[in-house]
Structures are given as structure tokens and as C-alpha cells.
Coordinates of C-alpha atoms in Angstrom, one line a residue:
M847 CA 16.9 -10.2 -11.3
A848 CA 20.4 -11.2 -10.0
P849 CA 22.8 -13.0 -12.3
G850 CA 22.3 -16.7 -12.1
E851 CA 18.8 -16.4 -10.7
Y852 CA 16.2 -18.3 -12.6
V853 CA 12.4 -17.7 -12.5
Q854 CA 10.0 -20.5 -13.2
Q855 CA 7.8 -19.5 -16.1
T856 CA 4.0 -19.5 -15.5
L857 CA 1.3 -21.0 -17.6
A858 CA 0.2 -17.5 -18.5
G859 CA 3.3 -17.2 -20.6
L860 CA 2.3 -20.1 -22.8
D861 CA 0.2 -18.0 -25.1
R862 CA 2.3 -14.9 -25.1
P863 CA 5.2 -14.6 -27.6
A864 CA 8.3 -16.3 -26.3
G865 CA 11.3 -16.7 -28.5
G866 CA 9.2 -15.0 -31.2
V867 CA 7.1 -18.2 -31.7
D868 CA 3.3 -18.0 -31.8
P869 CA 1.8 -20.9 -29.8
A870 CA -1.0 -21.2 -32.4
L871 CA 1.5 -21.9 -35.2
P872 CA 0.9 -25.3 -36.8
L873 CA 3.5 -27.9 -36.1
Y874 CA 4.3 -28.3 -39.8
A875 CA 5.1 -24.6 -40.1
T876 CA 7.2 -24.3 -36.9
T877 CA 10.9 -23.9 -36.9
F878 CA 12.6 -26.3 -34.4
V879 CA 16.2 -26.3 -33.3
V880 CA 17.0 -29.8 -31.9
V881 CA 20.0 -29.6 -29.6
D882 CA 22.1 -32.0 -27.7
L883 CA 25.0 -31.3 -25.3
E884 CA 27.9 -33.4 -24.0
T885 CA 29.2 -32.4 -20.7
T886 CA 31.7 -33.3 -18.0
G887 CA 28.8 -34.4 -15.8
G888 CA 27.6 -32.8 -12.6
S889 CA 25.1 -30.0 -12.1
P890 CA 24.8 -26.8 -14.2
D891 CA 27.1 -24.1 -13.0
G892 CA 27.9 -22.2 -16.1
G893 CA 30.6 -24.6 -17.3
G894 CA 31.2 -28.2 -18.0
I895 CA 29.9 -28.2 -21.6
T896 CA 32.2 -30.2 -23.9
E897 CA 30.2 -30.3 -27.1
I898 CA 27.1 -28.7 -28.7
G899 CA 25.2 -30.2 -31.6
A900 CA 22.1 -28.5 -33.1
V901 CA 20.0 -29.1 -36.1
K902 CA 17.4 -26.5 -37.4
V903 CA 14.4 -28.1 -39.2
R904 CA 11.0 -27.0 -40.4
G905 CA 8.3 -29.0 -42.2
G906 CA 10.6 -32.0 -42.2
E907 CA 13.4 -30.1 -44.0
E908 CA 16.8 -29.5 -42.6
L909 CA 17.6 -25.8 -42.6
G910 CA 21.0 -25.7 -40.9
V911 CA 23.5 -27.4 -38.6
L912 CA 25.7 -26.1 -35.8
A913 CA 28.3 -28.4 -34.2
T914 CA 31.3 -27.6 -32.2
L915 CA 33.5 -28.9 -29.4
V916 CA 33.8 -26.7 -26.3
N917 CA 36.7 -26.3 -24.0
P918 CA 35.1 -26.6 -20.5
G919 CA 38.1 -25.3 -18.7
V920 CA 38.2 -28.3 -16.4
P921 CA 39.5 -31.8 -16.8
V922 CA 37.3 -34.4 -18.5
P923 CA 36.6 -37.3 -16.2
P924 CA 37.8 -40.7 -17.5
F925 CA 34.3 -42.2 -17.5
I926 CA 33.1 -39.4 -19.8
T927 CA 35.9 -40.1 -22.2
V928 CA 34.9 -43.7 -22.2
L929 CA 31.3 -42.9 -22.8
T930 CA 31.6 -40.2 -25.4
G931 CA 35.1 -40.7 -26.9
I932 CA 35.9 -37.0 -26.2
T933 CA 39.4 -36.6 -24.8
Q934 CA 41.2 -33.8 -23.1
A935 CA 43.5 -33.4 -26.1
M936 CA 40.5 -32.9 -28.4
L937 CA 39.2 -30.1 -26.3
L938 CA 42.4 -28.1 -25.7
P939 CA 42.1 -26.2 -29.1
A940 CA 38.3 -25.8 -28.9
P941 CA 36.7 -22.4 -28.1
P942 CA 35.4 -21.8 -24.5
I943 CA 31.6 -21.6 -24.1
E944 CA 31.6 -17.8 -23.9
Q945 CA 32.8 -17.7 -27.5
V946 CA 30.3 -20.3 -28.7
L947 CA 27.2 -18.8 -27.1
P948 CA 26.7 -15.8 -29.4
S949 CA 26.6 -18.1 -32.5
F950 CA 24.3 -20.6 -30.7
L951 CA 21.9 -18.0 -29.4
E952 CA 21.6 -16.5 -32.9
F953 CA 21.0 -20.0 -34.3
V954 CA 18.1 -20.7 -31.9
A955 CA 16.5 -17.3 -32.3
D956 CA 12.8 -17.4 -33.3
A957 CA 12.7 -21.2 -33.0
V958 CA 11.3 -23.8 -30.6
L959 CA 14.1 -25.5 -28.7
V960 CA 13.9 -29.3 -28.7
A961 CA 15.9 -31.7 -26.6
H962 CA 15.7 -35.2 -25.2
N963 CA 15.4 -34.7 -21.4
A964 CA 15.3 -31.0 -22.1
P965 CA 15.7 -29.8 -18.5
Y966 CA 19.2 -31.1 -18.4
D967 CA 20.4 -29.4 -21.6
V968 CA 18.5 -26.2 -21.0
G969 CA 19.8 -26.0 -17.5
F970 CA 23.4 -26.0 -18.7
L971 CA 22.7 -23.5 -21.4
K972 CA 20.9 -21.1 -19.1
A973 CA 23.6 -21.3 -16.5
A974 CA 26.3 -20.6 -19.1
C975 CA 24.4 -17.5 -20.3
A976 CA 23.9 -16.2 -16.7
K977 CA 27.6 -16.8 -15.9
H978 CA 28.9 -15.0 -18.9
G979 CA 26.4 -12.2 -19.1
Y980 CA 24.3 -13.3 -22.1
R981 CA 20.5 -12.9 -22.0
W982 CA 18.7 -16.2 -22.2
P983 CA 16.1 -15.8 -25.0
N984 CA 13.5 -17.8 -23.2
P985 CA 12.5 -19.9 -26.1
R986 CA 9.6 -22.3 -26.0
V987 CA 11.0 -25.8 -25.1
L988 CA 9.7 -29.2 -26.2
D989 CA 11.0 -32.3 -24.5
T990 CA 10.9 -35.4 -26.7
A991 CA 11.3 -37.6 -23.7
A992 CA 8.2 -36.2 -22.0
L993 CA 6.3 -36.2 -25.3
A994 CA 7.2 -39.9 -25.8
R995 CA 5.8 -40.7 -22.3
R996 CA 2.4 -39.2 -23.4
V997 CA 2.3 -40.7 -27.0
L998 CA 3.9 -44.1 -26.7
T999 CA 2.7 -47.0 -24.5
R1000 CA 4.8 -49.5 -22.6
D1001 CA 3.6 -52.1 -25.1
E1002 CA 5.4 -50.1 -27.9
V1003 CA 8.6 -49.2 -26.1
P1004 CA 10.0 -50.5 -22.8
N1005 CA 11.5 -47.1 -21.9
R1006 CA 11.9 -43.6 -23.3
K1007 CA 15.7 -43.5 -23.7
L1008 CA 16.9 -41.9 -26.9
G1009 CA 18.5 -45.2 -28.1
T1010 CA 15.2 -47.1 -27.6
L1011 CA 13.2 -44.4 -29.4
A1012 CA 15.7 -44.2 -32.2
A1013 CA 15.4 -48.0 -32.8
Y1014 CA 11.6 -47.8 -32.7
F1015 CA 11.3 -45.0 -35.2
R1016 CA 14.2 -46.4 -37.3
T1017 CA 16.1 -43.1 -37.4
T1018 CA 18.7 -42.5 -40.1
T1019 CA 21.3 -41.6 -37.6
Q1020 CA 21.9 -43.7 -34.5
P1021 CA 22.7 -41.9 -31.2
T1022 CA 26.4 -42.3 -30.3
H1023 CA 26.8 -40.1 -27.2
R1024 CA 28.2 -37.4 -29.5
A1025 CA 26.2 -34.2 -29.7
L1026 CA 25.5 -33.9 -33.4
D1027 CA 24.7 -37.6 -33.9
D1028 CA 22.3 -37.5 -30.9
A1029 CA 20.7 -34.2 -32.2
K1030 CA 20.1 -35.8 -35.6
A1031 CA 18.6 -38.9 -34.1
T1032 CA 16.4 -36.7 -31.9
V1033 CA 15.2 -34.9 -35.1
D1034 CA 13.8 -38.2 -36.5
V1035 CA 12.3 -39.1 -33.1
L1036 CA 10.6 -35.6 -33.0
H1037 CA 9.1 -36.2 -36.5
G1038 CA 7.9 -39.6 -35.5
L1039 CA 6.2 -38.2 -32.4
I1040 CA 4.6 -35.4 -34.3
A1041 CA 3.1 -37.9 -36.6
R1042 CA 1.4 -39.5 -33.6
L1043 CA 0.0 -36.2 -32.2
G1044 CA -2.6 -35.9 -34.9
G1045 CA -4.6 -38.7 -33.3
H1046 CA -4.7 -36.7 -30.1
R1047 CA -6.0 -33.6 -31.8
V1048 CA -2.7 -31.8 -31.2
D1049 CA -1.9 -29.5 -34.1
T1050 CA 0.0 -26.5 -32.9
V1051 CA 3.3 -26.0 -31.1
G1052 CA 1.5 -24.6 -28.0
E1053 CA -0.7 -27.6 -27.8
A1054 CA 2.3 -30.0 -28.3
I1055 CA 4.2 -28.3 -25.4
E1056 CA 1.2 -28.6 -23.1
F1057 CA 0.4 -32.1 -24.2
S1058 CA 3.9 -33.2 -23.2
R1059 CA 3.3 -32.2 -19.6
A1060 CA 1.6 -34.4 -17.1
V1061 CA -2.2 -34.0 -17.1
S1062 CA -4.9 -36.1 -15.5
P1063 CA -7.1 -38.4 -17.5
T1064 CA -10.1 -36.1 -16.8
Q1065 CA -8.2 -33.1 -18.1
R1066 CA -7.2 -35.0 -21.2
R1067 CA -10.8 -36.3 -21.8
K1068 CA -12.4 -32.9 -21.2
R1069 CA -9.9 -30.9 -23.2
H1070 CA -12.4 -30.4 -26.1
L1071 CA -14.5 -28.1 -23.9
A1072 CA -12.0 -25.4 -24.6
D1073 CA -12.6 -25.6 -28.4
G1074 CA -14.1 -22.7 -30.3
L1075 CA -14.0 -20.2 -27.4
P1076 CA -13.4 -16.5 -28.2
R1077 CA -9.9 -15.0 -27.7
G1078 CA -11.1 -11.6 -26.4
P1079 CA -12.0 -10.4 -22.8
G1080 CA -15.1 -11.8 -21.1
V1081 CA -16.5 -14.3 -18.6
Y1082 CA -16.5 -18.1 -18.9
I1083 CA -18.9 -20.4 -17.1
F1084 CA -18.3 -24.1 -16.6
R1085 CA -21.7 -25.8 -16.5
A1086 CA -22.8 -29.3 -15.4
A1087 CA -24.9 -31.7 -17.3
D1088 CA -28.1 -30.1 -15.9
D1089 CA -26.8 -26.7 -16.9
R1090 CA -26.0 -25.6 -13.4
P1091 CA -23.1 -23.1 -13.2
L1092 CA -20.1 -24.8 -11.5
Y1093 CA -17.5 -22.2 -11.8
V1094 CA -17.4 -18.6 -13.1
G1095 CA -14.1 -16.9 -14.1
T1096 CA -12.9 -14.0 -16.1
S1097 CA -10.0 -13.3 -18.4
G1098 CA -8.6 -11.0 -21.0
D1099 CA -8.4 -14.0 -23.4
I1100 CA -11.2 -16.5 -22.7
A1101 CA -9.8 -19.2 -24.9
T1102 CA -6.3 -19.1 -23.4
R1103 CA -7.6 -19.1 -19.8
V1104 CA -10.0 -22.0 -20.3
R1105 CA -7.3 -24.1 -22.0
S1106 CA -5.1 -23.6 -19.0
Y1107 CA -7.6 -25.7 -16.9
F1108 CA -6.6 -28.7 -19.0
T1109 CA -2.9 -28.4 -18.6
A1110 CA -0.3 -29.6 -16.1
A1111 CA -0.2 -26.2 -14.4
E1112 CA -3.7 -26.7 -13.0
K1113 CA -3.2 -28.7 -9.8
R1114 CA -6.0 -27.5 -7.6
A1115 CA -8.0 -30.4 -6.2
R1116 CA -11.3 -28.5 -6.3
M1117 CA -10.7 -27.6 -10.0
S1118 CA -10.1 -31.3 -10.8
E1119 CA -13.4 -32.1 -9.1
M1120 CA -15.1 -29.3 -11.0
L1121 CA -13.7 -30.5 -14.4
A1122 CA -15.0 -34.0 -13.7
A1123 CA -18.6 -32.6 -13.4
A1124 CA -18.4 -30.1 -16.2
E1125 CA -20.0 -30.8 -19.5
R1126 CA -19.7 -27.5 -21.4
V1127 CA -18.1 -24.1 -21.1
E1128 CA -20.2 -21.0 -21.9
A1129 CA -18.4 -17.7 -22.9
V1130 CA -19.8 -14.2 -22.4
E1131 CA -17.8 -11.8 -24.5
C1132 CA -17.3 -8.3 -23.0
A1133 CA -16.1 -5.0 -24.4
H1134 CA -13.1 -4.8 -22.1
P1135 CA -11.7 -6.3 -18.9
L1136 CA -13.6 -4.0 -16.5
E1137 CA -16.9 -5.1 -17.9
A1138 CA -15.7 -8.7 -17.7
E1139 CA -14.8 -8.3 -14.0
V1140 CA -18.2 -6.8 -13.2
R1141 CA -20.1 -9.4 -15.0
E1142 CA -18.2 -12.1 -13.2
L1143 CA -19.1 -10.6 -9.8
R1144 CA -22.8 -10.4 -10.8
L1145 CA -22.9 -14.0 -12.1
I1146 CA -21.3 -15.3 -9.0
A1147 CA -23.7 -13.4 -6.8
A1148 CA -26.7 -14.6 -8.8
H1149 CA -25.8 -18.3 -9.0
A1150 CA -23.4 -18.9 -6.1
P1151 CA -21.3 -21.5 -8.1
P1152 CA -20.1 -24.2 -5.8
Y1153 CA -16.5 -24.0 -6.9
N1154 CA -16.1 -20.3 -6.6
R1155 CA -14.7 -19.0 -3.3
R1156 CA -14.2 -15.3 -3.6
S1157 CA -17.2 -13.0 -3.8
K1158 CA -19.6 -15.9 -3.6
Y1159 CA -21.9 -14.3 -1.0
P1160 CA -21.8 -10.5 -1.4
E1161 CA -25.1 -10.2 0.4
R1162 CA -23.4 -11.4 3.6
M1163 CA -21.8 -7.9 4.1
V1164 CA -22.5 -6.4 7.5
W1165 CA -22.7 -2.8 8.8
L1166 CA -21.9 -1.1 12.1
K1167 CA -24.6 1.5 12.9
L1168 CA -25.8 3.7 15.7
T1169 CA -29.2 2.5 17.1
G1170 CA -32.1 4.9 17.8
G1171 CA -33.2 6.2 21.1
P1172 CA -31.9 8.8 23.6
Y1173 CA -28.6 7.0 24.2
P1174 CA -27.6 5.2 21.0
R1175 CA -25.1 2.3 20.9
L1176 CA -23.3 0.5 18.1
S1177 CA -24.9 -2.5 16.6
V1178 CA -23.8 -4.9 13.9
V1179 CA -26.5 -5.4 11.3
R1180 CA -27.0 -7.2 8.0
G1181 CA -28.5 -4.2 6.2
L1182 CA -29.3 -0.5 6.4
A1183 CA -32.8 1.0 6.7
P1184 CA -33.7 4.3 5.1
G1185 CA -33.8 5.9 8.6
D1186 CA -30.2 4.9 9.4
T1187 CA -28.1 8.0 9.3
A1188 CA -25.0 7.1 11.3
Y1189 CA -23.2 3.9 10.1
L1190 CA -19.9 2.4 9.0
G1191 CA -19.2 -0.3 6.4
P1192 CA -19.7 -2.5 4.6
F1193 CA -17.6 -5.1 6.4
R1194 CA -16.8 -8.5 4.9
S1195 CA -17.4 -10.3 8.2
T1196 CA -19.0 -9.8 11.6
R1197 CA -15.6 -10.2 13.2
T1198 CA -14.1 -7.1 11.4
A1199 CA -17.2 -5.1 12.3
E1200 CA -16.8 -6.0 15.9
L1201 CA -13.1 -5.1 15.8
A1202 CA -14.0 -1.6 14.5
A1203 CA -16.7 -1.3 17.2
A1204 CA -14.1 -2.1 19.9
G1205 CA -11.9 0.6 18.4
F1206 CA -14.7 3.2 18.8
H1207 CA -15.4 2.0 22.3
D1208 CA -11.7 2.5 23.2
A1209 CA -11.8 6.1 21.7
V1210 CA -15.2 7.5 22.7
P1211 CA -17.6 6.8 25.6
L1212 CA -20.3 5.0 23.6
R1213 CA -22.2 2.6 25.9
Q1214 CA -21.7 -1.1 25.2
C1215 CA -24.7 -2.7 27.0
T1216 CA -27.7 -3.9 25.0
H1217 CA -30.4 -2.6 27.4
R1218 CA -33.2 -0.5 26.1
L1219 CA -32.7 2.7 28.1
S1220 CA -35.4 5.1 29.2
L1221 CA -35.3 8.8 30.1
R1222 CA -37.7 8.1 32.9
T1223 CA -36.5 4.8 34.4
V1224 CA -33.0 4.2 35.8
T1225 CA -31.2 0.9 35.0
P1226 CA -28.5 -0.5 37.3
A1227 CA -25.0 0.3 36.0
C1228 CA -22.6 -2.4 34.8
A1229 CA -19.0 -3.0 35.6
L1230 CA -17.8 -0.7 32.8
A1231 CA -19.3 2.3 34.6
E1232 CA -17.5 1.4 37.8
L1233 CA -14.2 1.2 35.8
G1234 CA -14.8 4.6 34.2
R1235 CA -15.2 3.1 30.8
C1236 CA -18.8 4.2 30.4
P1237 CA -20.6 7.5 31.4
A1238 CA -23.5 5.4 32.8
P1239 CA -26.4 6.8 30.8
C1240 CA -28.4 4.0 32.3
E1241 CA -28.3 5.8 35.7
H1242 CA -28.8 9.2 34.0
R1243 CA -25.3 10.4 35.1
I1244 CA -25.1 12.1 31.7
T1245 CA -27.7 14.0 29.8
P1246 CA -28.7 12.9 26.2
Q1247 CA -27.1 16.1 24.9
E1248 CA -23.9 15.6 26.7
Y1249 CA -23.9 11.9 25.5
D1250 CA -24.4 13.1 22.0
D1251 CA -21.6 15.6 22.1
R1252 CA -19.1 13.2 23.8
A1253 CA -19.9 9.9 22.1
V1254 CA -22.3 10.1 19.2
A1255 CA -21.0 13.2 17.4
P1256 CA -17.3 11.8 17.2
F1257 CA -18.7 8.6 15.6
R1258 CA -20.7 10.6 13.0
T1259 CA -17.8 12.9 12.3
A1260 CA -15.3 10.0 12.0
T1261 CA -17.4 8.1 9.5
T1262 CA -18.6 10.9 7.3
S1263 CA -15.6 13.3 7.3
D1264 CA -12.7 13.5 9.8
P1265 CA -11.7 10.6 12.1
Q1266 CA -9.0 12.7 13.8
V1267 CA -10.5 12.6 17.3
V1268 CA -10.8 8.8 17.2
V1269 CA -7.3 8.3 15.8
D1270 CA -5.8 10.6 18.4
A1271 CA -7.5 8.7 21.2
L1272 CA -6.4 5.3 19.9
L1273 CA -2.8 6.4 19.3
A1274 CA -2.7 7.8 22.8
R1275 CA -3.9 4.5 24.2
I1276 CA -1.3 2.6 22.2
E1277 CA 1.4 4.9 23.4
A1278 CA 0.4 4.5 27.0
L1279 CA 0.3 0.7 26.8
A1280 CA 3.6 0.6 24.9
S1281 CA 5.2 2.8 27.5
A1282 CA 4.0 0.5 30.2
Q1283 CA 5.5 -2.4 28.2
R1284 CA 2.1 -3.9 27.8
Y1285 CA 2.9 -4.7 24.2
E1286 CA 0.3 -7.4 23.6
E1287 CA -2.5 -5.1 24.7
A1288 CA -1.0 -2.3 22.5
A1289 CA -1.1 -4.7 19.5
V1290 CA -4.8 -5.4 20.1
V1291 CA -5.6 -1.7 20.1
R1292 CA -3.4 -1.3 17.0
S1293 CA -5.6 -3.9 15.2
R1294 CA -8.7 -2.0 16.3
L1295 CA -7.2 1.3 14.9
A1296 CA -6.5 -0.5 11.6
A1297 CA -10.1 -1.8 11.4
V1298 CA -11.5 1.7 12.1
L1299 CA -9.3 3.4 9.5
R1300 CA -9.8 0.7 6.9
A1301 CA -13.5 0.9 7.1
T1302 CA -13.7 4.7 7.1
V1303 CA -11.3 5.1 4.2
R1304 CA -13.2 2.5 2.2
M1305 CA -16.7 4.0 2.9
Q1306 CA -15.7 7.6 2.1
R1307 CA -14.0 6.4 -1.1
L1308 CA -17.1 4.5 -2.2
A1309 CA -19.5 7.3 -1.2
G1310 CA -17.5 9.8 -3.4
L1311 CA -18.4 7.9 -6.5
T1312 CA -21.8 6.5 -5.7
R1313 CA -23.2 10.1 -5.2
I1314 CA -22.7 10.8 -8.9
A1315 CA -25.8 10.1 -11.0
E1316 CA -23.7 9.4 -14.2
L1317 CA -20.0 9.4 -15.1
A1318 CA -18.4 8.6 -18.4
A1319 CA -14.8 7.6 -18.6
A1320 CA -12.3 6.4 -21.2
R1321 CA -9.1 4.5 -21.0
P1322 CA -6.7 3.8 -24.0
A1323 CA -7.3 0.3 -25.4
A1324 CA -4.3 -2.0 -26.0
G1325 CA -5.0 -2.2 -29.7
G1326 CA -5.8 1.4 -30.2
G1327 CA -9.0 3.3 -29.6
W1328 CA -10.6 3.7 -26.2
E1329 CA -12.2 1.5 -23.6
L1330 CA -15.4 3.3 -22.4
A1331 CA -17.4 2.9 -19.2
L1332 CA -20.7 4.5 -18.2
V1333 CA -21.2 4.5 -14.4
R1334 CA -24.4 5.4 -12.6
Y1335 CA -24.4 5.7 -8.8
G1336 CA -21.4 3.4 -8.6
R1337 CA -22.8 0.7 -10.9
L1338 CA -21.5 -0.1 -14.3
A1339 CA -24.4 0.7 -16.6
G1340 CA -22.8 0.4 -20.0
A1341 CA -19.5 -0.4 -21.6
G1342 CA -17.9 -0.3 -25.1
V1343 CA -14.8 0.3 -27.2
S1344 CA -14.4 3.1 -29.7
P1345 CA -12.3 2.1 -32.7
P1346 CA -8.8 3.6 -33.4
G1347 CA -8.8 6.9 -35.1
V1348 CA -12.4 7.7 -34.2
H1349 CA -13.5 10.2 -31.6
P1350 CA -15.0 8.3 -28.7
R1351 CA -17.9 10.7 -28.1
P1352 CA -20.3 9.1 -30.6
T1353 CA -19.6 5.7 -29.0
I1354 CA -20.4 7.1 -25.6
T1355 CA -23.7 8.5 -26.9
A1356 CA -24.6 5.1 -28.3
I1357 CA -23.6 3.4 -24.9
R1358 CA -25.8 5.9 -23.0
A1359 CA -28.8 5.2 -25.2
T1360 CA -28.7 1.5 -24.4
A1361 CA -27.3 1.6 -20.9
E1362 CA -28.9 0.1 -17.8
T1363 CA -31.3 2.4 -16.0
V1364 CA -30.1 2.9 -12.4
E1365 CA -32.5 4.7 -10.0
P1366 CA -31.1 6.4 -6.8
D1367 CA -33.5 4.5 -4.6
G1368 CA -30.9 2.7 -2.4
H1369 CA -29.4 3.7 0.9
G1370 CA -25.8 3.8 2.1
P1371 CA -22.5 4.4 0.4
V1372 CA -23.2 1.6 -2.2
P1373 CA -26.9 2.1 -3.0
R1374 CA -27.1 0.4 -6.4
A1375 CA -24.2 -2.1 -6.6
T1376 CA -22.1 -4.3 -4.4
A1377 CA -19.1 -2.7 -2.7
E1378 CA -16.9 -5.0 -4.6
E1379 CA -18.3 -3.9 -8.0
T1380 CA -17.9 -0.2 -7.1
E1381 CA -14.3 -0.9 -5.9
R1382 CA -13.4 -2.6 -9.2
I1383 CA -14.8 0.5 -11.0
L1384 CA -12.9 2.8 -8.7
S1385 CA -9.6 1.0 -9.4
W1386 CA -10.2 1.3 -13.2
L1387 CA -11.1 5.0 -12.9
E1388 CA -8.1 5.8 -10.7
R1389 CA -5.5 4.5 -13.1
P1390 CA -3.3 7.3 -14.4
E1391 CA -4.2 6.6 -18.0
T1392 CA -8.0 6.8 -17.4
R1393 CA -9.7 10.0 -18.6
L1394 CA -13.0 11.4 -17.1
V1395 CA -15.1 12.5 -20.0
E1396 CA -18.4 13.6 -18.5
M1397 CA -19.9 13.9 -15.0
T1398 CA -23.3 15.1 -13.8
S1399 CA -21.9 16.3 -10.5
V1400 CA -18.5 16.9 -8.8
W1401 CA -16.6 13.8 -7.7
S1402 CA -15.1 14.7 -4.3
S1403 CA -14.0 13.4 -0.9
P1404 CA -13.8 15.2 2.4
A1405 CA -10.8 17.5 2.5
A1406 CA -9.9 16.4 6.0
G1407 CA -11.3 12.9 5.5
A1408 CA -10.0 9.4 6.4
G1409 CA -8.0 9.2 3.2
R1410 CA -5.2 11.3 4.7
F1411 CA -4.5 8.5 7.1
R1412 CA -3.6 5.9 4.5
D1413 CA 0.1 5.9 5.6
L1414 CA -0.9 5.4 9.2
L1415 CA -3.2 2.6 8.1
E1416 CA -0.4 0.8 6.3
K1417 CA 1.8 1.1 9.5
A1418 CA -1.1 -0.2 11.7
E1419 CA -1.7 -3.2 9.4
G1420 CA 2.0 -4.2 9.1
G1421 CA 4.1 -2.6 11.8
G1422 CA 4.6 -2.8 15.5
S1423 CA 3.0 -0.6 18.1
H1424 CA 6.2 1.3 18.6
Q1425 CA 5.9 2.6 15.0
L1426 CA 2.5 4.3 15.8
S1427 CA 3.5 6.1 19.0
T1428 CA 5.2 8.8 16.9
E1429 CA 2.2 9.4 14.7
R1430 CA 0.2 11.6 17.1
S1431 CA -0.3 15.1 15.7

């Protein structure tokens, strides 16, 4: 990250240690550093700070104070002097901000930073750290102004200015536009606001920070749905009053993820609609994240929750296959039959299947007409035959054997092992079109090449795993021990975790004894699972840290298979046609 570049923190960081503070820490046990700055005005640019006041408190007890004037290195505007009483003469002997920062950063270490209108103060401090080469510790930040907007009504206070809140809570120190006085006043305001949080069921520092952010009335009202959920990996299901699944999700920490739906970071309109209909959240704990991902896919496929978009209809996958008969053609179908031996897929949409079909039609002389051809009867040829784009099997200009050698065999070879012939033909066509400056047509062929390669790479990758009757694998668990998976014909049949310091083999034996029975009675490259499930398993297995423990057969892919064209596929998907003209071998 370049100096001076700031990155907006995500909600996911809320429940990870930041500044050394656990978000589940009770408010009464949390160490707060309440800070206030006086500045020369303007926007944060690494300078302009004239005074820092900070008070460290915990459980209502003052632990320390830091207060200093700061030489900003620039003149103090007259209106600032009138407002704060800080003059240029007072600041001349003061240390510059780069000398103050080390003491301040040490003072705020392992504490929650509190300020009134915190973005202003934090912005100046972060800019100063970036300018002078100090690492910003990224503490959790609580804004008393934002918290007051959530806790206090207009009937109680007309506004949320520090002076107004100090009068309402009768602080022992009144704000004076001097840093330490204002910080001490903010301490009392903070304590007054914390006292009000109990009525909102806000007891921890993480909850207080999230409560201070803008959330909808529905989110606030339904926040209790996240209570009591487990902290481990698994699947969560939002259910309606009639128990219908509304939304299914997965997380490595179910409780943290579900809580995020009731925070200001959740702004999706469809999620707001879902929360309004939700009445409870069901959790399904899993051994590890892979099992959680697979269970999520299966639950979405089984229930089609209305608020899930991805993977909602896995049964809508389509295939590209060769039809039967003496002169086969390519056909897009919804499923494969046991007799189908030449096919490609699965594709996520008919459009992508048709794009791949067009690529094969550009490369090999497969007929494109839908007529049922006969070896006895001649059918009139179409325009493609006249243009030389079809060998006219309809008029018996080519024998079935010649047609098989020139058109059918290249398709079979490309899908099951080596697509070199198809790739070469498409690259030659792209090069010819680009040389003729027909770049738009070349781009169309490039997209067809990408569709062919994407599908062949995917199918051969899936088939390599789904041919294996059983495979056991292990991956180091974050807390020690091993995450274990038992895979049968590309389907997750069992999962578990072996504890630290214990050999995983007994756990694998126990998983095998209770694992799902998977019969090899399906057809195609994903006979017993969805392509998406097998791909999730493949991603887990292919990680460098994963270890293959046992296999009933060899896991292999064709030596001259489609996988060797991955680099070409990346270029076809993202580059111009001129980048492909040099790829012919």
C-alpha cells in the first residue's frame, strides 16, 4: 500500500483482532482511550494538529492522561486562536507531530479509540502517521456522536454536540475547545451512553461499535435472531414463519456472519426484504469449511431459497453432445443418456453451449442442419454446402466413414483428450481475419475458442476426480490437527477433523464407517454430484497444503489434454485477437 493510501475496513474485520481488542470483551472490562484534537482547520494532510489530549479509562477508572501542544509548522489562523485560545507563541516551543506520535501510539496500544465525531480526529492522526512513516495501529474506533444519535432521542437533546451532551450528562469537566478538557468531558459522555446501552442489549465493545452505525428498524428489531449461534464453520438458514428457507449461506464463523446481516454494512435491498420475512435462523455446524460449502450447495439445490442467486438451479446445466445416426450433429441437451458417448459440458447456460458449438463448427465440418438424414434418401443441400462450410452429407457427397474421420473424430478427441486440431483451426481463422483487418469477426471467433477451451478444460478436470471410487485427503486445520475429507466419485461422502497430536488415520477410518454410500451408477464427468460441488472439492484438494492419504485408483488427466492450453484460455478470455495469432504451434 502506498504511503498516504487508506483502505476502508470491511465488516469482516469487526470480529477479528484489531488493536489487540477482542470484540466480545464486555464494555466494563474494555480499555478506552478517549482522544480529542485541536487543529488549524482544513482537511487532514499530515499536519495541522495543534494539541492532543487523551484519557485512558477502564471500568470507570482513569488509568492515564496524555496531553501536549503540537507545533503544526504552519501559522495558526486568527479565528482558531479566538475559538481555542491557542496562540502562535504557545506553539513555537512545542514538539512537532512526528515527535509526539510515538508516545501517542504507545498510549493507545491495545485499547479502543474513542472520539466525538471520530472520523475527523482519526483522519488527522492517520494522515500524520502516513506522512511521517508510522504504522497506524488500526484500533477499533467508537464515535460518541454516532452513538448518541442511536441512544438519545430529540426529546432528550436537541442536537449531539459535545457541549449539549456534556450538559445533559452533567459532566465534571466542561468542554472548552481545548483538547484535554474536551477529552475529559467526552469520557463522562461515554460513560453516560454506555449506561444507556444495557436497555438495547448491547454489552460488548463489538456490539457497541456496530450499534453506533446506521441500521434499519428491521435490522434492529430482528437482531436477536443472531443470538446463541455457534462460532464454528457451517451453514446458516434464514427461515420464514412457515419454516420455509428464505436464504442459505455459509461461513467459517456462523455467529459472526449472521450478526453482520444486522449491521450498517448490510445494504443489499433483497437482504432487507429477506430479514423482514425471517423469523428464525437455523445453524448446521460442519467439521470444516469444505463441508460447509458443499452442504450449502446441496441445501440451495434442494430448497431453491428465493433470496439466493448463485447455484440456485444446478439442474439447469446443459450439455453439448453428438446425436446418433450415420451423420451426427451437435445438439444442446438438458441431460445425458447412458448411450451418449461423445459430449462436452456441463455448461451453465444454453448460450455458452451454443458458443462452444459454433467454435466446433468453425473448426471441423460438422453439419449444422437439423434434418434426419438417411443413407438411402438424398436431402437437398442448404446454403452452407454451397459456401463450402459443410461437406453436404445430405446429398451423400461424403461417406459416413469420411464424415466420421473429418468431423466426428476431432470432436471426440478434443473433448476426451487433445483439442490441438480444433485449437489450431480456430487460431488459423483468427489470424486470417485479423490479417484482413476484420477484427470484429476475429473477436467473435476468439470468444468461441474461449468457450471450447473453457468447457474442455473443465470437463477433463472433473472427469479425472470423478473416476476415483474413493479418495481420502487431509489438510492442516487452523487450530492444529487435520481437516479430513472422504470423496467418492467426486461427491463429498464424509468429513471430519482429527485433533492435534493424534494421527489422523483412526479418524479417517471412523469417517469411512459412517460415510455416505455413493454408487457409480451415473453418467458423464459428474455422475454422482453437481459440477459445482466437485469443483469445490477440487479446489480444496489442489491447495499446496492438502495431502492425499488414500486412493482406490490413480488420479490422472490426459498428458496432451486441454489443461495445457490454460495460458491460451486466459489470453482468449481477456486479450485481443492479435495476442492469439502468435499462439499457433
